[in-house]
Coordinates of C-alpha atoms in Angstrom, one line a residue:
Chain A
X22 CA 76.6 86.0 97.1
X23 CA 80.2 85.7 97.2
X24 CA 81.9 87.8 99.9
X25 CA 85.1 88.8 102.2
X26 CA 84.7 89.7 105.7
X27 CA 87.5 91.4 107.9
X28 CA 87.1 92.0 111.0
X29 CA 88.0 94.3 113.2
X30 CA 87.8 97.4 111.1
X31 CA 90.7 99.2 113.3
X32 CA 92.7 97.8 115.8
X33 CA 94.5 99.8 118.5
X34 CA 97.7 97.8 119.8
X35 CA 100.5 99.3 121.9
X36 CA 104.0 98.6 120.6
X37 CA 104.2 94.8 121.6
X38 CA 101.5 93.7 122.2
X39 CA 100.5 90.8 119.8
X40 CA 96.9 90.4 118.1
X41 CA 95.7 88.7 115.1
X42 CA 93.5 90.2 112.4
X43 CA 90.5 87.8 110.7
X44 CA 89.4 87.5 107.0
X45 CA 85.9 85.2 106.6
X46 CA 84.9 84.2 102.6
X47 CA 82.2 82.7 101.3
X48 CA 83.5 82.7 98.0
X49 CA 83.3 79.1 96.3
X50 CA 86.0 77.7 94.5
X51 CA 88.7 79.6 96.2
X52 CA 91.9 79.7 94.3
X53 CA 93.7 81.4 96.5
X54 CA 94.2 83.6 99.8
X55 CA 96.2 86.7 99.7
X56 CA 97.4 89.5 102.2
X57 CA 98.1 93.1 101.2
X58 CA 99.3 95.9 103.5
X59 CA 98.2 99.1 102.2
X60 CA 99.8 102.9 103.6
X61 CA 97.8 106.0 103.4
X62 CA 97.8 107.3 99.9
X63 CA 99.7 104.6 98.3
X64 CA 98.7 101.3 96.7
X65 CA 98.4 97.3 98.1
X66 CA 102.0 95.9 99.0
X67 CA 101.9 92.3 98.4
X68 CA 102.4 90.3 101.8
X69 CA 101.2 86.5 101.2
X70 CA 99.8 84.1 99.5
X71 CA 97.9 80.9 101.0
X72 CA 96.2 78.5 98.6
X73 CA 94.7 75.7 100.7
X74 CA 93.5 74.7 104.3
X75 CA 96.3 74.6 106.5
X76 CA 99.2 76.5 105.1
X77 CA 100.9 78.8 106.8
X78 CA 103.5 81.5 105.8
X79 CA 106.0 84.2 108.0
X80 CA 107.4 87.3 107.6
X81 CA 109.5 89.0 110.1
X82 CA 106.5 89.9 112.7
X83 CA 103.7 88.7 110.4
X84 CA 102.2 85.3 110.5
X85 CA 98.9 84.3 107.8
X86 CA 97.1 80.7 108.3
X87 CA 94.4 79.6 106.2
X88 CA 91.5 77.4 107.2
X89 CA 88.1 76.3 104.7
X90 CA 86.1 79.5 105.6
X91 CA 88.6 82.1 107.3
X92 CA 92.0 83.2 107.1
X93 CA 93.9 84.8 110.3
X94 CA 97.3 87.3 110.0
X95 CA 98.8 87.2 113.1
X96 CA 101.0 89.9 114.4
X97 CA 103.7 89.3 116.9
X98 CA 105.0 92.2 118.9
X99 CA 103.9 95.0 116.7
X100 CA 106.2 98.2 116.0
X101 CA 104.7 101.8 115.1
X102 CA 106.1 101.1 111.7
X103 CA 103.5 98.1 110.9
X104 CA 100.3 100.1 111.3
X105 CA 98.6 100.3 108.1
X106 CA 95.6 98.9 106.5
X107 CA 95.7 95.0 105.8
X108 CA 94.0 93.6 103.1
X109 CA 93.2 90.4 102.8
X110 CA 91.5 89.0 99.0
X111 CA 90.3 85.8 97.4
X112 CA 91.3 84.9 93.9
X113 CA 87.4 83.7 92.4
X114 CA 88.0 82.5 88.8
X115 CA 91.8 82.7 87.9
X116 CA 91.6 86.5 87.4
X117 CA 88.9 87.7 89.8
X118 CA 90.1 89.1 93.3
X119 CA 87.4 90.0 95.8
X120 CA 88.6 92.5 98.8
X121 CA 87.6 93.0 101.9
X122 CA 87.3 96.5 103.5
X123 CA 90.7 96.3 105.3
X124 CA 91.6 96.4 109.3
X125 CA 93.0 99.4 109.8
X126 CA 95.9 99.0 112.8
X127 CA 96.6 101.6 114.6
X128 CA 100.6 100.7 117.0
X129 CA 101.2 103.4 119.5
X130 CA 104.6 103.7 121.0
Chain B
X13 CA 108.8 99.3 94.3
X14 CA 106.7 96.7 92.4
X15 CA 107.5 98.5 89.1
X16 CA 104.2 99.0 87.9
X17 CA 104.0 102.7 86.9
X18 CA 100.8 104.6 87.1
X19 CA 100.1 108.0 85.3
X20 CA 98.8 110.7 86.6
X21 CA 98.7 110.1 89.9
X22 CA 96.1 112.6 91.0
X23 CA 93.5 114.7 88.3
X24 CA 90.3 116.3 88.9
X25 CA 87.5 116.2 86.1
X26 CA 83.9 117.8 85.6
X27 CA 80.9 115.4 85.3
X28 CA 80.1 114.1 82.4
X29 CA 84.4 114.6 81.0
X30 CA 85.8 111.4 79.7
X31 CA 89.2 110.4 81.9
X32 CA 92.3 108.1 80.6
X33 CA 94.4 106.4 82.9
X34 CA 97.5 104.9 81.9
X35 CA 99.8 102.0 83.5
X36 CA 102.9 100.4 82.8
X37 CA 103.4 96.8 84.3
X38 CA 106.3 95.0 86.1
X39 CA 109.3 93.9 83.5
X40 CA 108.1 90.2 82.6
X41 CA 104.4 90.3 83.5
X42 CA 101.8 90.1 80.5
X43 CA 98.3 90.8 82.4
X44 CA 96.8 93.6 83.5
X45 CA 94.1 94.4 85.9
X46 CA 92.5 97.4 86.7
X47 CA 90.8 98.1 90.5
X48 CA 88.2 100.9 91.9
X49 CA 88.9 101.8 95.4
X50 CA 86.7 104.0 97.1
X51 CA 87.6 105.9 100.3
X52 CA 87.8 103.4 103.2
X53 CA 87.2 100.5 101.5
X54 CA 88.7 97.8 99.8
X55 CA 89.7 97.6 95.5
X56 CA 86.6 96.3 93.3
X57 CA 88.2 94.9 90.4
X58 CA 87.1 96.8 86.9
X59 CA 88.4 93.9 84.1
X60 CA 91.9 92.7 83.3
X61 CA 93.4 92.2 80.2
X62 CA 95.6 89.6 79.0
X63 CA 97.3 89.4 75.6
X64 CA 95.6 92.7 74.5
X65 CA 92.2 90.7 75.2
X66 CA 89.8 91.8 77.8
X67 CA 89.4 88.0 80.0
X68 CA 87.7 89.2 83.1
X69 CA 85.4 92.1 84.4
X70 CA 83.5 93.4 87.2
X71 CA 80.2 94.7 88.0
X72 CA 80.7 98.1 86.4
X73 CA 79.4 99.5 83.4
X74 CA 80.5 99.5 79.9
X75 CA 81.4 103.3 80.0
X76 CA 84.6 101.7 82.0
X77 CA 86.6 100.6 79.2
X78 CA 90.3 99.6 78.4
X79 CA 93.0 98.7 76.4
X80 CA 96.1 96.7 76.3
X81 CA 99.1 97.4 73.8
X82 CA 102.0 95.6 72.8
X83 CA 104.1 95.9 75.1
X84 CA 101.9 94.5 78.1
X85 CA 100.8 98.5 79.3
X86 CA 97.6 99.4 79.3
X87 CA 94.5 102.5 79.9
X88 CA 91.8 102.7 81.5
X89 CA 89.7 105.1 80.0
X90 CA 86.0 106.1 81.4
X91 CA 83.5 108.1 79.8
X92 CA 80.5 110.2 81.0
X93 CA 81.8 110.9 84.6
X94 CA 79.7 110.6 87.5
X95 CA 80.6 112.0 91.3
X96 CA 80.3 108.4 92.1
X97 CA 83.5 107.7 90.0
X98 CA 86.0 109.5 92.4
X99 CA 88.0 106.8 93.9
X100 CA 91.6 106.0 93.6
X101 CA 92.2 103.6 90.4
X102 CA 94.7 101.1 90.7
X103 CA 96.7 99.2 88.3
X104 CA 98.1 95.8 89.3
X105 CA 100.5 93.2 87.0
X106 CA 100.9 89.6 86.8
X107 CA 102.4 87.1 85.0
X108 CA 99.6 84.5 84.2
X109 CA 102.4 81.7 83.3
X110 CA 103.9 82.1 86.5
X111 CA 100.7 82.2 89.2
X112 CA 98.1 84.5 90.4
X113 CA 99.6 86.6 92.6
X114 CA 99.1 90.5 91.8
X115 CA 101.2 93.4 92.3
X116 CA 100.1 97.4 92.4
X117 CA 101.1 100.5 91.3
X118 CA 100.5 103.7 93.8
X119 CA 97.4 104.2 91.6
X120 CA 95.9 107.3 90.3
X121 CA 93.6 109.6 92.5
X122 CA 90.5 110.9 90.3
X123 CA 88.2 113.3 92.1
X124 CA 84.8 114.0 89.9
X125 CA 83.2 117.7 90.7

C-alpha cells in the first residue's frame, strides 16, 4: 500500500540549533515531492516542490532534498517563529496527494 | 494569503444533518480539491474537480459529494453526518496547465455532536 512516513513526530530544538526532518514514500510513480508548513488552526502553506532524485531547493533557513525513497527538510539555525507542523506529500496520479502525519517542531528561545 | 477563500470557517451540526462547504479558488486556477484532516494528522484527499468534472477521489464514501461551477469555486456538501466526520475541511487550488503544485485555504472547522 502506498504510504508517507515522517519522522519524528515533534522535534524540540533550541533557537539555533540545526536538525533536519525526514519524509519516507513508498508511493510508486511519484510525480512529485512537496513541503507544507502548517500553524495551529490555519491551513498548509506551500514551502517546496521536488520532482526527482537529487534536487534540492532553499528558502531563507529551510533546505528540502529529495532521494528515490525519502525526502529530508533541513533546518538551519531555527528561530521561535519556524515552529509549526511540516508537511511533507507525494503527488500519486496527477491529482492525488498523499500526507504524512506532519513533525510537529517545537523552537524554544 | 493564497487567495483561496473558505466559507464558514467553523459550524457545528447534529448527526445525521447534511453540511455544505463552500470555496473560492486563487484568481487563474481552474481545479479544485477538497482534503479531510483530522486532529493531529495529515489532509486525506476527498476528490477534486476540474472543469466542473469530478477527475479524482479518495477512499470516502459517496455521501461526500461536490460540485464545481463556472467560475472555478466549488462545495463540498456531505450528507448523513457521522461523529467520525468532524475534522477540519480544506479547500486547495491549482492550475492544472501550469503544474501540480496545490495551494490551501484556512479551511472550515466542522464539529459533528
Amino acid at each position: 500500500e502506498d504510504q508517507v512516513t515522517q519522522s519524528p513526530e515533534a522535534l524540540r530544538l533550541q533557537e539555533g540549533e540545526s536538525s533536519s526532518l525526514n519524509c519516507s514514500y513508498t508511493v510508486s510513480g511519484l510525480r512529485g515531492l512537496f513541503w507544507y508548513r502548517q500553524d495551529p488552526g490555519k491551513g498548509p502553506e506551500f514551502l517546496f516542490t521536488l520532482y526527482s532524485a537529487g534536487e534540492e531547493k532553499e528558502k531563507e533557513r529551510l533546505k528540502a532534498t529529495l532521494t528515490k525513497k525519502e525526502s529530508f527538510l533541513h533546518i538551519t539555525a531555527p528561530k521561535p517563529e519556524d515552529s509549526a507542523t511540516y508537511l511533507c506529500a507525494v503527488l500519486y496520479n496527477f491529482n492525488k496527494f498523499y500526507f504524512g502525519s506532519g513533525t510537529k517542531l517545537n523552537v524554544k528561545p | 494569503e493564497t487567495g483561496v477563500t473558505q466559507s464558514p470557517t467553523h459550524l457545528i451540526k447534529t448527526r445525521g444533518q447534511q453540511v455544505t462547504l463552500r470555496c473560492s479558488s486563487q484568481s487563474g486556477h481552474n481545479t479544485v480539491s477538497w482534503y479531510q484532516q483530522a486532529l493531529g494528522q495529515g489532509p486525506q484527499f476527498i476528490f477534486q474537480y476540474y472543469r466542473e468534472e469530478e477527475n479524482g477521489r479518495g477512499n470516502f464514501p459517496p455521501r461526500f459529494s461536490g460540485l464545481q461551477f463556472p467560475n472555478y469555486s466549488s462545495e463540498l456538501n456531505v450528507n448523513a453526518l457521522e461523529l467520525d466526520d468532524s475534522a477540519l475541511y480544506l479547500c486547495a487550488s491549482s492550475r492544472q496547465e501550469s503544474g501540480n503544485t496545490i495551494y490551501f485555504g484556512e479551511g472550515s472547522w466542522l464539529t459533528v455532536v
